[in-house]
PDB file of C-alpha atoms and ligand atoms in Angstrom:
ATOM      1  CA  MET A  21      13.762 -37.244 -39.322  1.00  0.00           C
ATOM      2  CA  ASN A  22      14.911 -39.672 -42.269  1.00  0.00           C
ATOM      3  CA  LYS A  23      13.920 -43.170 -41.358  1.00  0.00           C
ATOM      4  CA  ARG A  24      15.868 -44.988 -44.684  1.00  0.00           C
ATOM      5  CA  ILE A  25      18.815 -47.458 -43.721  1.00  0.00           C
ATOM      6  CA  VAL A  26      20.983 -47.714 -47.192  1.00  0.00           C
ATOM      7  CA  VAL A  27      22.525 -50.722 -46.987  1.00  0.00           C
ATOM      8  CA  VAL A  28      25.588 -51.309 -48.849  1.00  0.00           C
ATOM      9  CA  GLY A  29      27.315 -54.889 -50.151  1.00  0.00           C
ATOM     10  CA  SER A  30      26.764 -58.155 -50.816  1.00  0.00           C
ATOM     11  CA  CYS A  31      24.429 -60.800 -51.972  1.00  0.00           C
ATOM     12  CA  ASN A  32      24.880 -63.442 -52.449  1.00  0.00           C
ATOM     13  CA  THR A  33      23.329 -66.913 -53.613  1.00  0.00           C
ATOM     14  CA  ASP A  34      23.892 -69.662 -50.280  1.00  0.00           C
ATOM     15  CA  MET A  35      24.362 -73.519 -50.838  1.00  0.00           C
ATOM     16  CA  VAL A  36      23.949 -75.135 -47.409  1.00  0.00           C
ATOM     17  CA  ILE A  37      24.571 -78.517 -46.405  1.00  0.00           C
ATOM     18  CA  ARG A  38      23.588 -80.098 -42.820  1.00  0.00           C
ATOM     19  CA  VAL A  39      26.725 -82.099 -41.423  1.00  0.00           C
ATOM     20  CA  ASP A  40      27.834 -84.050 -38.122  1.00  0.00           C
ATOM     21  CA  HIS A  41      31.085 -81.982 -38.110  1.00  0.00           C
ATOM     22  CA  LEU A  42      32.645 -80.045 -40.034  1.00  0.00           C
ATOM     23  CA  PRO A  43      34.915 -80.921 -42.973  1.00  0.00           C
ATOM     24  CA  LEU A  44      39.335 -81.510 -41.154  1.00  0.00           C
ATOM     25  CA  PRO A  45      41.185 -80.587 -44.184  1.00  0.00           C
ATOM     26  CA  GLY A  46      41.560 -83.348 -46.586  1.00  0.00           C
ATOM     27  CA  GLU A  47      38.712 -85.528 -45.132  1.00  0.00           C
ATOM     28  CA  THR A  48      35.128 -86.234 -47.297  1.00  0.00           C
ATOM     29  CA  ILE A  49      32.311 -86.454 -45.573  1.00  0.00           C
ATOM     30  CA  ILE A  50      28.616 -87.304 -46.906  1.00  0.00           C
ATOM     31  CA  GLY A  51      26.346 -85.153 -45.492  1.00  0.00           C
ATOM     32  CA  HIS A  52      22.782 -84.425 -45.333  1.00  0.00           C
ATOM     33  CA  ASP A  53      20.030 -82.419 -46.345  1.00  0.00           C
ATOM     34  CA  PHE A  54      20.414 -79.516 -49.083  1.00  0.00           C
ATOM     35  CA  ILE A  55      19.270 -76.337 -49.867  1.00  0.00           C
ATOM     36  CA  THR A  56      20.450 -73.281 -51.685  1.00  0.00           C
ATOM     37  CA  ASN A  57      19.195 -69.876 -50.368  1.00  0.00           C
ATOM     38  CA  GLN A  58      19.486 -65.910 -50.270  1.00  0.00           C
ATOM     39  CA  GLY A  59      22.023 -64.869 -48.349  1.00  0.00           C
ATOM     40  CA  GLY A  60      25.123 -62.518 -48.554  1.00  0.00           C
ATOM     41  CA  LYS A  61      25.785 -60.111 -45.845  1.00  0.00           C
ATOM     42  CA  GLY A  62      25.048 -56.749 -47.697  1.00  0.00           C
ATOM     43  CA  ALA A  63      21.627 -58.626 -48.243  1.00  0.00           C
ATOM     44  CA  ASN A  64      20.743 -60.506 -45.117  1.00  0.00           C
ATOM     45  CA  GLN A  65      21.399 -57.186 -44.025  1.00  0.00           C
ATOM     46  CA  ALA A  66      18.891 -54.969 -46.064  1.00  0.00           C
ATOM     47  CA  VAL A  67      16.323 -58.063 -45.721  1.00  0.00           C
ATOM     48  CA  ALA A  68      16.372 -57.927 -42.015  1.00  0.00           C
ATOM     49  CA  ALA A  69      15.995 -53.719 -41.772  1.00  0.00           C
ATOM     50  CA  LYS A  70      13.448 -54.236 -43.963  1.00  0.00           C
ATOM     51  CA  ARG A  71      11.466 -56.871 -42.589  1.00  0.00           C
ATOM     52  CA  LEU A  72      12.099 -55.692 -38.432  1.00  0.00           C
ATOM     53  CA  GLY A  73      10.149 -52.604 -39.690  1.00  0.00           C
ATOM     54  CA  SER A  74      12.513 -49.642 -41.273  1.00  0.00           C
ATOM     55  CA  GLU A  75      12.090 -48.527 -45.368  1.00  0.00           C
ATOM     56  CA  THR A  76      15.674 -49.896 -46.513  1.00  0.00           C
ATOM     57  CA  ALA A  77      17.503 -49.337 -50.063  1.00  0.00           C
ATOM     58  CA  PHE A  78      20.362 -51.470 -50.960  1.00  0.00           C
ATOM     59  CA  ILE A  79      22.825 -50.773 -53.589  1.00  0.00           C
ATOM     60  CA  ALA A  80      25.105 -53.849 -54.621  1.00  0.00           C
ATOM     61  CA  ARG A  81      26.286 -55.927 -57.961  1.00  0.00           C
ATOM     62  CA  LEU A  82      25.214 -58.608 -58.763  1.00  0.00           C
ATOM     63  CA  GLY A  83      25.792 -60.955 -62.259  1.00  0.00           C
ATOM     64  CA  ASN A  84      23.862 -60.994 -65.239  1.00  0.00           C
ATOM     65  CA  ASP A  85      22.556 -65.089 -64.729  1.00  0.00           C
ATOM     66  CA  ASP A  86      19.661 -66.340 -63.061  1.00  0.00           C
ATOM     67  CA  PHE A  87      21.085 -66.490 -59.794  1.00  0.00           C
ATOM     68  CA  GLY A  88      21.229 -62.505 -60.012  1.00  0.00           C
ATOM     69  CA  LYS A  89      18.391 -62.104 -61.647  1.00  0.00           C
ATOM     70  CA  ASN A  90      16.541 -64.603 -59.043  1.00  0.00           C
ATOM     71  CA  SER A  91      18.597 -62.109 -56.206  1.00  0.00           C
ATOM     72  CA  LEU A  92      17.432 -59.515 -57.860  1.00  0.00           C
ATOM     73  CA  ARG A  93      13.873 -59.990 -58.006  1.00  0.00           C
ATOM     74  CA  LEU A  94      13.614 -61.642 -54.573  1.00  0.00           C
ATOM     75  CA  LEU A  95      15.004 -58.355 -53.784  1.00  0.00           C
ATOM     76  CA  THR A  96      12.429 -56.267 -54.265  1.00  0.00           C
ATOM     77  CA  GLU A  97       9.988 -58.248 -53.543  1.00  0.00           C
ATOM     78  CA  GLU A  98      11.315 -58.257 -50.052  1.00  0.00           C
ATOM     79  CA  GLY A  99      10.364 -54.395 -50.436  1.00  0.00           C
ATOM     80  CA  ILE A 100      14.220 -53.400 -50.850  1.00  0.00           C
ATOM     81  CA  ASP A 101      14.415 -49.962 -53.266  1.00  0.00           C
ATOM     82  CA  THR A 102      16.314 -51.930 -55.594  1.00  0.00           C
ATOM     83  CA  GLN A 103      17.296 -49.073 -58.720  1.00  0.00           C
ATOM     84  CA  PHE A 104      20.738 -49.270 -57.381  1.00  0.00           C
ATOM     85  CA  VAL A 105      21.263 -53.120 -57.060  1.00  0.00           C
ATOM     86  CA  SER A 106      22.839 -53.966 -61.220  1.00  0.00           C
ATOM     87  CA  LEU A 107      23.363 -57.103 -63.124  1.00  0.00           C
ATOM     88  CA  THR A 108      26.805 -57.210 -64.116  1.00  0.00           C
ATOM     89  CA  GLU A 109      27.643 -58.901 -68.004  1.00  0.00           C
ATOM     90  CA  GLY A 110      30.751 -61.315 -67.551  1.00  0.00           C
ATOM     91  CA  ILE A 111      30.698 -62.916 -64.449  1.00  0.00           C
ATOM     92  CA  SER A 112      28.669 -64.759 -61.874  1.00  0.00           C
ATOM     93  CA  THR A 113      26.860 -63.396 -58.888  1.00  0.00           C
ATOM     94  CA  GLY A 114      28.124 -63.730 -55.767  1.00  0.00           C
ATOM     95  CA  VAL A 115      27.935 -67.808 -54.333  1.00  0.00           C
ATOM     96  CA  ALA A 116      28.615 -69.189 -50.601  1.00  0.00           C
ATOM     97  CA  LEU A 117      29.559 -72.414 -49.860  1.00  0.00           C
ATOM     98  CA  ILE A 118      28.261 -73.267 -46.318  1.00  0.00           C
ATOM     99  CA  PRO A 119      28.330 -76.899 -44.458  1.00  0.00           C
ATOM    100  CA  VAL A 120      26.553 -76.007 -40.892  1.00  0.00           C
ATOM    101  CA  ASP A 121      27.159 -78.665 -38.528  1.00  0.00           C
ATOM    102  CA  ASP A 122      24.024 -80.262 -35.712  1.00  0.00           C
ATOM    103  CA  LYS A 123      25.215 -77.365 -32.945  1.00  0.00           C
ATOM    104  CA  GLY A 124      24.790 -74.955 -36.181  1.00  0.00           C
ATOM    105  CA  GLU A 125      27.945 -73.969 -36.008  1.00  0.00           C
ATOM    106  CA  ASN A 126      29.217 -73.118 -39.850  1.00  0.00           C
ATOM    107  CA  SER A 127      31.767 -72.833 -42.414  1.00  0.00           C
ATOM    108  CA  ILE A 128      32.077 -69.978 -45.050  1.00  0.00           C
ATOM    109  CA  ILE A 129      33.519 -70.163 -47.985  1.00  0.00           C
ATOM    110  CA  VAL A 130      32.770 -67.047 -50.595  1.00  0.00           C
ATOM    111  CA  SER A 131      33.345 -66.353 -54.293  1.00  0.00           C
ATOM    112  CA  SER A 132      32.875 -62.708 -54.969  1.00  0.00           C
ATOM    113  CA  GLY A 133      31.933 -62.551 -58.054  1.00  0.00           C
ATOM    114  CA  ALA A 134      30.026 -59.999 -59.430  1.00  0.00           C
ATOM    115  CA  ASN A 135      30.605 -58.399 -55.392  1.00  0.00           C
ATOM    116  CA  ALA A 136      33.929 -57.682 -56.054  1.00  0.00           C
ATOM    117  CA  LEU A 137      32.933 -55.348 -58.565  1.00  0.00           C
ATOM    118  CA  LEU A 138      31.227 -52.856 -56.288  1.00  0.00           C
ATOM    119  CA  SER A 139      32.550 -49.766 -56.801  1.00  0.00           C
ATOM    120  CA  THR A 140      32.882 -46.146 -56.217  1.00  0.00           C
ATOM    121  CA  ASP A 141      30.639 -44.949 -59.435  1.00  0.00           C
ATOM    122  CA  ASP A 142      28.026 -47.340 -58.261  1.00  0.00           C
ATOM    123  CA  ILE A 143      27.785 -45.108 -55.341  1.00  0.00           C
ATOM    124  CA  VAL A 144      28.565 -42.148 -56.578  1.00  0.00           C
ATOM    125  CA  ALA A 145      25.036 -43.011 -59.083  1.00  0.00           C
ATOM    126  CA  ALA A 146      23.100 -43.923 -55.724  1.00  0.00           C
ATOM    127  CA  GLU A 147      23.646 -40.296 -54.463  1.00  0.00           C
ATOM    128  CA  PRO A 148      19.679 -39.655 -54.041  1.00  0.00           C
ATOM    129  CA  LEU A 149      19.993 -42.528 -51.729  1.00  0.00           C
ATOM    130  CA  PHE A 150      22.097 -41.169 -49.957  1.00  0.00           C
ATOM    131  CA  ARG A 151      20.668 -37.497 -49.126  1.00  0.00           C
ATOM    132  CA  GLU A 152      17.369 -39.380 -46.918  1.00  0.00           C
ATOM    133  CA  ALA A 153      19.175 -41.696 -45.583  1.00  0.00           C
ATOM    134  CA  ALA A 154      19.722 -41.599 -41.694  1.00  0.00           C
ATOM    135  CA  ILE A 155      21.573 -44.654 -41.401  1.00  0.00           C
ATOM    136  CA  LEU A 156      24.012 -45.893 -44.087  1.00  0.00           C
ATOM    137  CA  LEU A 157      25.145 -49.856 -42.926  1.00  0.00           C
ATOM    138  CA  MET A 158      27.989 -51.924 -43.976  1.00  0.00           C
ATOM    139  CA  GLN A 159      30.218 -55.084 -44.758  1.00  0.00           C
ATOM    140  CA  LEU A 160      33.272 -55.651 -45.760  1.00  0.00           C
ATOM    141  CA  GLU A 161      31.772 -58.081 -48.485  1.00  0.00           C
ATOM    142  CA  THR A 162      32.701 -55.137 -51.358  1.00  0.00           C
ATOM    143  CA  PRO A 163      36.184 -53.311 -51.953  1.00  0.00           C
ATOM    144  CA  ILE A 164      37.176 -50.742 -49.127  1.00  0.00           C
ATOM    145  CA  ALA A 165      37.908 -48.765 -51.215  1.00  0.00           C
ATOM    146  CA  THR A 166      34.043 -48.606 -52.030  1.00  0.00           C
ATOM    147  CA  LEU A 167      32.796 -48.291 -48.372  1.00  0.00           C
ATOM    148  CA  ILE A 168      34.722 -44.978 -47.255  1.00  0.00           C
ATOM    149  CA  SER A 169      33.004 -43.532 -50.531  1.00  0.00           C
ATOM    150  CA  ALA A 170      29.827 -44.868 -49.453  1.00  0.00           C
ATOM    151  CA  ALA A 171      31.021 -43.196 -45.778  1.00  0.00           C
ATOM    152  CA  ARG A 172      32.058 -40.563 -47.084  1.00  0.00           C
ATOM    153  CA  MET A 173      28.972 -39.602 -49.064  1.00  0.00           C
ATOM    154  CA  ALA A 174      26.752 -41.124 -46.121  1.00  0.00           C
ATOM    155  CA  LYS A 175      28.891 -38.350 -43.954  1.00  0.00           C
ATOM    156  CA  HIS A 176      28.090 -35.374 -46.132  1.00  0.00           C
ATOM    157  CA  TYR A 177      24.172 -35.787 -45.744  1.00  0.00           C
ATOM    158  CA  GLY A 178      24.502 -36.485 -42.386  1.00  0.00           C
ATOM    159  CA  ALA A 179      23.409 -40.141 -42.283  1.00  0.00           C
ATOM    160  CA  LYS A 180      24.761 -42.330 -38.953  1.00  0.00           C
ATOM    161  CA  VAL A 181      27.519 -44.679 -40.758  1.00  0.00           C
ATOM    162  CA  VAL A 182      27.337 -48.196 -39.268  1.00  0.00           C
ATOM    163  CA  LEU A 183      30.005 -51.496 -40.073  1.00  0.00           C
ATOM    164  CA  ASN A 184      29.679 -54.705 -39.506  1.00  0.00           C
ATOM    165  CA  PRO A 185      33.787 -55.520 -40.236  1.00  0.00           C
ATOM    166  CA  ALA A 186      32.794 -58.562 -41.236  1.00  0.00           C
ATOM    167  CA  PRO A 187      34.400 -61.433 -43.112  1.00  0.00           C
ATOM    168  CA  TYR A 188      37.833 -59.570 -41.194  1.00  0.00           C
ATOM    169  CA  PRO A 189      40.261 -58.826 -43.622  1.00  0.00           C
ATOM    170  CA  LYS A 190      44.395 -59.768 -43.874  1.00  0.00           C
ATOM    171  CA  GLU A 191      45.033 -56.245 -43.425  1.00  0.00           C
ATOM    172  CA  PRO A 192      43.604 -54.127 -40.535  1.00  0.00           C
ATOM    173  CA  LEU A 193      41.363 -51.467 -41.155  1.00  0.00           C
ATOM    174  CA  PRO A 194      42.419 -48.490 -42.746  1.00  0.00           C
ATOM    175  CA  ALA A 195      42.148 -44.725 -40.226  1.00  0.00           C
ATOM    176  CA  GLU A 196      40.206 -43.349 -43.174  1.00  0.00           C
ATOM    177  CA  LEU A 197      37.706 -45.841 -42.982  1.00  0.00           C
ATOM    178  CA  LEU A 198      37.275 -46.112 -39.045  1.00  0.00           C
ATOM    179  CA  GLU A 199      37.358 -42.473 -38.652  1.00  0.00           C
ATOM    180  CA  MET A 200      33.890 -41.983 -40.165  1.00  0.00           C
ATOM    181  CA  VAL A 201      31.985 -44.658 -38.097  1.00  0.00           C
ATOM    182  CA  ASP A 202      30.103 -43.887 -35.991  1.00  0.00           C
ATOM    183  CA  VAL A 203      28.759 -47.617 -34.454  1.00  0.00           C
ATOM    184  CA  ILE A 204      30.990 -50.654 -35.345  1.00  0.00           C
ATOM    185  CA  THR A 205      29.620 -54.624 -34.236  1.00  0.00           C
ATOM    186  CA  PRO A 206      32.784 -56.915 -34.215  1.00  0.00           C
ATOM    187  CA  ASN A 207      31.952 -60.581 -33.165  1.00  0.00           C
ATOM    188  CA  GLU A 208      34.500 -61.551 -30.627  1.00  0.00           C
ATOM    189  CA  THR A 209      37.368 -62.610 -33.173  1.00  0.00           C
ATOM    190  CA  GLU A 210      36.617 -59.705 -35.027  1.00  0.00           C
ATOM    191  CA  ALA A 211      37.668 -58.083 -32.607  1.00  0.00           C
ATOM    192  CA  ALA A 212      40.188 -59.723 -31.396  1.00  0.00           C
ATOM    193  CA  ARG A 213      42.125 -59.300 -34.817  1.00  0.00           C
ATOM    194  CA  MET A 214      40.593 -54.968 -34.871  1.00  0.00           C
ATOM    195  CA  SER A 215      42.385 -54.751 -30.976  1.00  0.00           C
ATOM    196  CA  GLY A 216      45.060 -56.944 -29.971  1.00  0.00           C
ATOM    197  CA  VAL A 217      43.203 -58.180 -27.210  1.00  0.00           C
ATOM    198  CA  LYS A 218      41.525 -61.890 -27.188  1.00  0.00           C
ATOM    199  CA  VAL A 219      38.442 -61.471 -26.504  1.00  0.00           C
ATOM    200  CA  THR A 220      37.659 -64.275 -23.185  1.00  0.00           C
ATOM    201  CA  ASP A 221      35.307 -62.326 -20.134  1.00  0.00           C
ATOM    202  CA  GLU A 222      34.073 -58.718 -19.664  1.00  0.00           C
ATOM    203  CA  GLY A 223      37.588 -57.326 -18.254  1.00  0.00           C
ATOM    204  CA  SER A 224      38.970 -58.366 -21.355  1.00  0.00           C
ATOM    205  CA  ALA A 225      35.445 -57.466 -23.531  1.00  0.00           C
ATOM    206  CA  LEU A 226      36.247 -53.602 -21.884  1.00  0.00           C
ATOM    207  CA  GLU A 227      39.955 -53.358 -23.075  1.00  0.00           C
ATOM    208  CA  ALA A 228      39.724 -54.749 -26.719  1.00  0.00           C
ATOM    209  CA  ILE A 229      35.865 -52.410 -26.793  1.00  0.00           C
ATOM    210  CA  ARG A 230      38.311 -49.239 -25.974  1.00  0.00           C
ATOM    211  CA  ALA A 231      41.019 -50.070 -27.653  1.00  0.00           C
ATOM    212  CA  ILE A 232      38.564 -50.560 -30.463  1.00  0.00           C
ATOM    213  CA  GLN A 233      37.582 -46.845 -30.015  1.00  0.00           C
ATOM    214  CA  ARG A 234      41.202 -45.627 -29.943  1.00  0.00           C
ATOM    215  CA  GLN A 235      41.133 -45.642 -33.265  1.00  0.00           C
ATOM    216  CA  GLY A 236      37.963 -43.513 -33.869  1.00  0.00           C
ATOM    217  CA  VAL A 237      34.689 -45.146 -33.279  1.00  0.00           C
ATOM    218  CA  ALA A 238      32.922 -43.966 -30.355  1.00  0.00           C
ATOM    219  CA  ASP A 239      30.187 -47.325 -30.205  1.00  0.00           C
ATOM    220  CA  VAL A 240      31.620 -50.519 -30.598  1.00  0.00           C
ATOM    221  CA  ILE A 241      29.269 -53.321 -30.044  1.00  0.00           C
ATOM    222  CA  ILE A 242      31.610 -56.621 -29.357  1.00  0.00           C
ATOM    223  CA  THR A 243      28.844 -59.535 -30.331  1.00  0.00           C
ATOM    224  CA  ALA A 244      29.112 -62.836 -28.217  1.00  0.00           C
ATOM    225  CA  GLY A 245      26.782 -65.508 -29.630  1.00  0.00           C
ATOM    226  CA  ALA A 246      24.994 -66.375 -26.387  1.00  0.00           C
ATOM    227  CA  ALA A 247      26.734 -64.408 -24.355  1.00  0.00           C
ATOM    228  CA  GLY A 248      24.543 -61.203 -25.923  1.00  0.00           C
ATOM    229  CA  ALA A 249      26.414 -58.634 -25.824  1.00  0.00           C
ATOM    230  CA  TYR A 250      29.580 -56.743 -24.656  1.00  0.00           C
ATOM    231  CA  THR A 251      29.566 -52.197 -25.231  1.00  0.00           C
ATOM    232  CA  ALA A 252      30.461 -49.896 -22.547  1.00  0.00           C
ATOM    233  CA  THR A 253      28.409 -45.993 -21.800  1.00  0.00           C
ATOM    234  CA  ASP A 254      30.514 -43.279 -19.958  1.00  0.00           C
ATOM    235  CA  GLY A 255      33.926 -45.741 -20.408  1.00  0.00           C
ATOM    236  CA  GLN A 256      32.299 -48.419 -18.481  1.00  0.00           C
ATOM    237  CA  LEU A 257      30.744 -52.096 -19.810  1.00  0.00           C
ATOM    238  CA  VAL A 258      27.608 -52.514 -20.486  1.00  0.00           C
ATOM    239  CA  CYS A 259      26.915 -56.118 -20.837  1.00  0.00           C
ATOM    240  CA  ILE A 260      22.957 -57.499 -22.639  1.00  0.00           C
ATOM    241  CA  PRO A 261      22.615 -61.231 -22.292  1.00  0.00           C
ATOM    242  CA  THR A 262      19.958 -62.544 -24.947  1.00  0.00           C
ATOM    243  CA  ASN A 263      17.629 -65.538 -24.394  1.00  0.00           C
ATOM    244  CA  LYS A 264      18.946 -69.388 -24.647  1.00  0.00           C
ATOM    245  CA  VAL A 265      17.572 -70.803 -27.867  1.00  0.00           C
ATOM    246  CA  ASP A 266      18.133 -74.163 -29.464  1.00  0.00           C
ATOM    247  CA  VAL A 267      20.012 -73.767 -32.383  1.00  0.00           C
ATOM    248  CA  VAL A 268      19.717 -74.585 -35.762  1.00  0.00           C
ATOM    249  CA  ASP A 269      21.857 -72.775 -38.149  1.00  0.00           C
ATOM    250  CA  THR A 270      23.939 -69.381 -36.625  1.00  0.00           C
ATOM    251  CA  THR A 271      24.400 -68.544 -40.532  1.00  0.00           C
ATOM    252  CA  ALA A 272      22.560 -64.800 -40.650  1.00  0.00           C
ATOM    253  CA  ALA A 273      22.723 -64.114 -37.327  1.00  0.00           C
ATOM    254  CA  GLY A 274      25.507 -61.269 -36.884  1.00  0.00           C
ATOM    255  CA  ASP A 275      23.555 -59.921 -39.931  1.00  0.00           C
ATOM    256  CA  THR A 276      19.954 -60.170 -38.595  1.00  0.00           C
ATOM    257  CA  PHE A 277      21.504 -58.601 -35.126  1.00  0.00           C
ATOM    258  CA  CYS A 278      22.808 -55.521 -37.703  1.00  0.00           C
ATOM    259  CA  GLY A 279      20.128 -54.685 -39.351  1.00  0.00           C
ATOM    260  CA  ALA A 280      17.988 -54.552 -36.402  1.00  0.00           C
ATOM    261  CA  LEU A 281      20.183 -52.241 -34.355  1.00  0.00           C
ATOM    262  CA  CYS A 282      19.671 -50.118 -37.417  1.00  0.00           C
ATOM    263  CA  VAL A 283      15.766 -50.082 -37.408  1.00  0.00           C
ATOM    264  CA  ALA A 284      15.975 -49.848 -33.931  1.00  0.00           C
ATOM    265  CA  LEU A 285      18.111 -46.673 -34.241  1.00  0.00           C
ATOM    266  CA  CYS A 286      16.356 -45.022 -36.517  1.00  0.00           C
ATOM    267  CA  LYS A 287      13.757 -45.453 -34.927  1.00  0.00           C
ATOM    268  CA  GLY A 288      15.171 -43.226 -31.752  1.00  0.00           C
ATOM    269  CA  GLU A 289      15.317 -46.107 -29.852  1.00  0.00           C
ATOM    270  CA  ASP A 290      18.630 -45.790 -26.391  1.00  0.00           C
ATOM    271  CA  PHE A 291      21.573 -47.437 -27.589  1.00  0.00           C
ATOM    272  CA  THR A 292      21.162 -50.309 -24.825  1.00  0.00           C
ATOM    273  CA  GLU A 293      17.713 -50.864 -25.893  1.00  0.00           C
ATOM    274  CA  ALA A 294      18.228 -50.654 -29.664  1.00  0.00           C
ATOM    275  CA  ILE A 295      20.778 -53.942 -28.874  1.00  0.00           C
ATOM    276  CA  ARG A 296      18.183 -56.235 -26.796  1.00  0.00           C
ATOM    277  CA  PHE A 297      15.772 -56.007 -29.859  1.00  0.00           C
ATOM    278  CA  ALA A 298      18.568 -56.697 -32.365  1.00  0.00           C
ATOM    279  CA  ASN A 299      19.763 -60.417 -29.355  1.00  0.00           C
ATOM    280  CA  LYS A 300      16.189 -60.693 -29.897  1.00  0.00           C
ATOM    281  CA  ALA A 301      15.979 -60.917 -33.566  1.00  0.00           C
ATOM    282  CA  ALA A 302      19.747 -63.220 -33.753  1.00  0.00           C
ATOM    283  CA  SER A 303      17.907 -64.966 -31.006  1.00  0.00           C
ATOM    284  CA  LEU A 304      14.478 -66.003 -33.499  1.00  0.00           C
ATOM    285  CA  SER A 305      17.337 -66.699 -36.572  1.00  0.00           C
ATOM    286  CA  VAL A 306      19.896 -68.955 -34.928  1.00  0.00           C
ATOM    287  CA  THR A 307      16.390 -70.923 -34.832  1.00  0.00           C
ATOM    288  CA  ARG A 308      16.024 -71.556 -38.126  1.00  0.00           C
ATOM    289  CA  ILE A 309      18.455 -72.532 -41.345  1.00  0.00           C
ATOM    290  CA  GLY A 310      19.636 -70.742 -43.878  1.00  0.00           C
ATOM    291  CA  ALA A 311      19.972 -66.852 -43.989  1.00  0.00           C
ATOM    292  CA  TRP A 312      17.152 -65.120 -45.563  1.00  0.00           C
ATOM    293  CA  ARG A 313      15.441 -67.906 -44.685  1.00  0.00           C
ATOM    294  CA  SER A 314      16.380 -67.439 -41.288  1.00  0.00           C
ATOM    295  CA  ILE A 315      15.621 -63.482 -40.393  1.00  0.00           C
ATOM    296  CA  PRO A 316      12.305 -62.701 -38.435  1.00  0.00           C
ATOM    297  CA  TYR A 317       9.533 -60.411 -39.272  1.00  0.00           C
ATOM    298  CA  GLU A 318       8.744 -57.216 -36.673  1.00  0.00           C
ATOM    299  CA  LYS A 319       5.651 -58.836 -35.638  1.00  0.00           C
ATOM    300  CA  GLU A 320       7.543 -61.897 -34.492  1.00  0.00           C
ATOM    301  CA  ILE A 321       9.745 -60.259 -32.424  1.00  0.00           C
ATOM    302  CA  LEU A 322       6.580 -58.006 -30.951  1.00  0.00           C
ATOM    303  CA  SER A 323       4.950 -60.646 -30.224  1.00  0.00           C
ATOM    304  CA  THR A 324       8.051 -62.793 -27.551  1.00  0.00           C
ATOM    305  CA  LEU A 325       8.804 -59.235 -26.663  1.00  0.00           C
ATOM    306  CA  ASN A 326       5.508 -59.528 -25.068  1.00  0.00           C
ATOM    307  CA  HIS A 327       5.773 -62.361 -23.834  1.00  0.00           C
ATOM    308  CA  ASN A 328       8.403 -61.757 -22.183  1.00  0.00           C
ATOM    309  CA  SER A 329       7.623 -58.031 -20.180  1.00  0.00           C
TER     310      SER A 329
HETATM  311  O1  LIG B  16      27.062 -63.593 -42.966  1.00  0.00           O
HETATM  312  C1  LIG B  16      26.488 -65.163 -43.526  1.00  0.00           C
HETATM  313  C2  LIG B  16      26.431 -65.156 -44.990  1.00  0.00           C
HETATM  314  O2  LIG B  16      27.859 -64.716 -44.995  1.00  0.00           O
HETATM  315  C3  LIG B  16      26.001 -65.899 -45.824  1.00  0.00           C
HETATM  316  O3  LIG B  16      24.746 -65.936 -45.931  1.00  0.00           O
HETATM  317  C4  LIG B  16      27.312 -65.816 -47.149  1.00  0.00           C
HETATM  318  O4  LIG B  16      26.122 -65.014 -48.438  1.00  0.00           O
HETATM  319  C5  LIG B  16      27.664 -64.930 -46.911  1.00  0.00           C
HETATM  320  O5  LIG B  16      27.786 -64.016 -47.599  1.00  0.00           O
END
């Protein structure tokens, strides 16, 4: 059975400043510490998948600048297969500006740079990766046409397609893409955008899940921060709670969840167990600042699971 996870998506350099509160429109505020660290939803998910125990390949575009070269080196040092991560002339690597407040909440502005140039040609070139893929994992910081090509390639080779619909675009996601998606992982806001149902409690979560399933996706997981995650089995809502932790920074918690979920699914875990594992990984990530900096390793999850069992 194939075990490889192929991640298609973005890679950014994150510039993070701790603040007392997120700035209002027109407001200038004085923040605290500044850190640069590796990020981008695609790269975060690839790093999570690799650190948590899966053979992982990443397909992405970076600028041929210092940020891009550094990102490529660090991705490779993580042990991720980067043969289809390319450096592109004449455009900058993606950058994200992230203030993080004292409750661990953030707001994120992304300048896509080279991420916006990831193309169907890049997917076609990376075809060998798909031959041994168990799961294709994607998000929405790269062009949707490229994601459709990747999903088609994954389906051709019998891989499962997992989509994290973040950031949710202005236009609804095309049916052509959703029909190829096996598992989708919106947060409550994205679930509301997709379904038209405001997710406030268990009843509305089930209503939203059913509305998204009617768009062609069999398995829907709504991630709900401290409340854990919701899914539906045989039409019934299943709530999978998460640990209570001291939140430092929620950046990349959703990405860690997605990477971890795919690792557990690759190992053949039952769906609910896979969500439990993903909750555990995400809950550890929010206890630390930054994106890659916060993503846990397999041994950390196993040791906490043992402590709690
Ligand atoms: O999901 C968190 C990520 O969103 C950050 O790392 C930032 O780069 C943006 O892509």
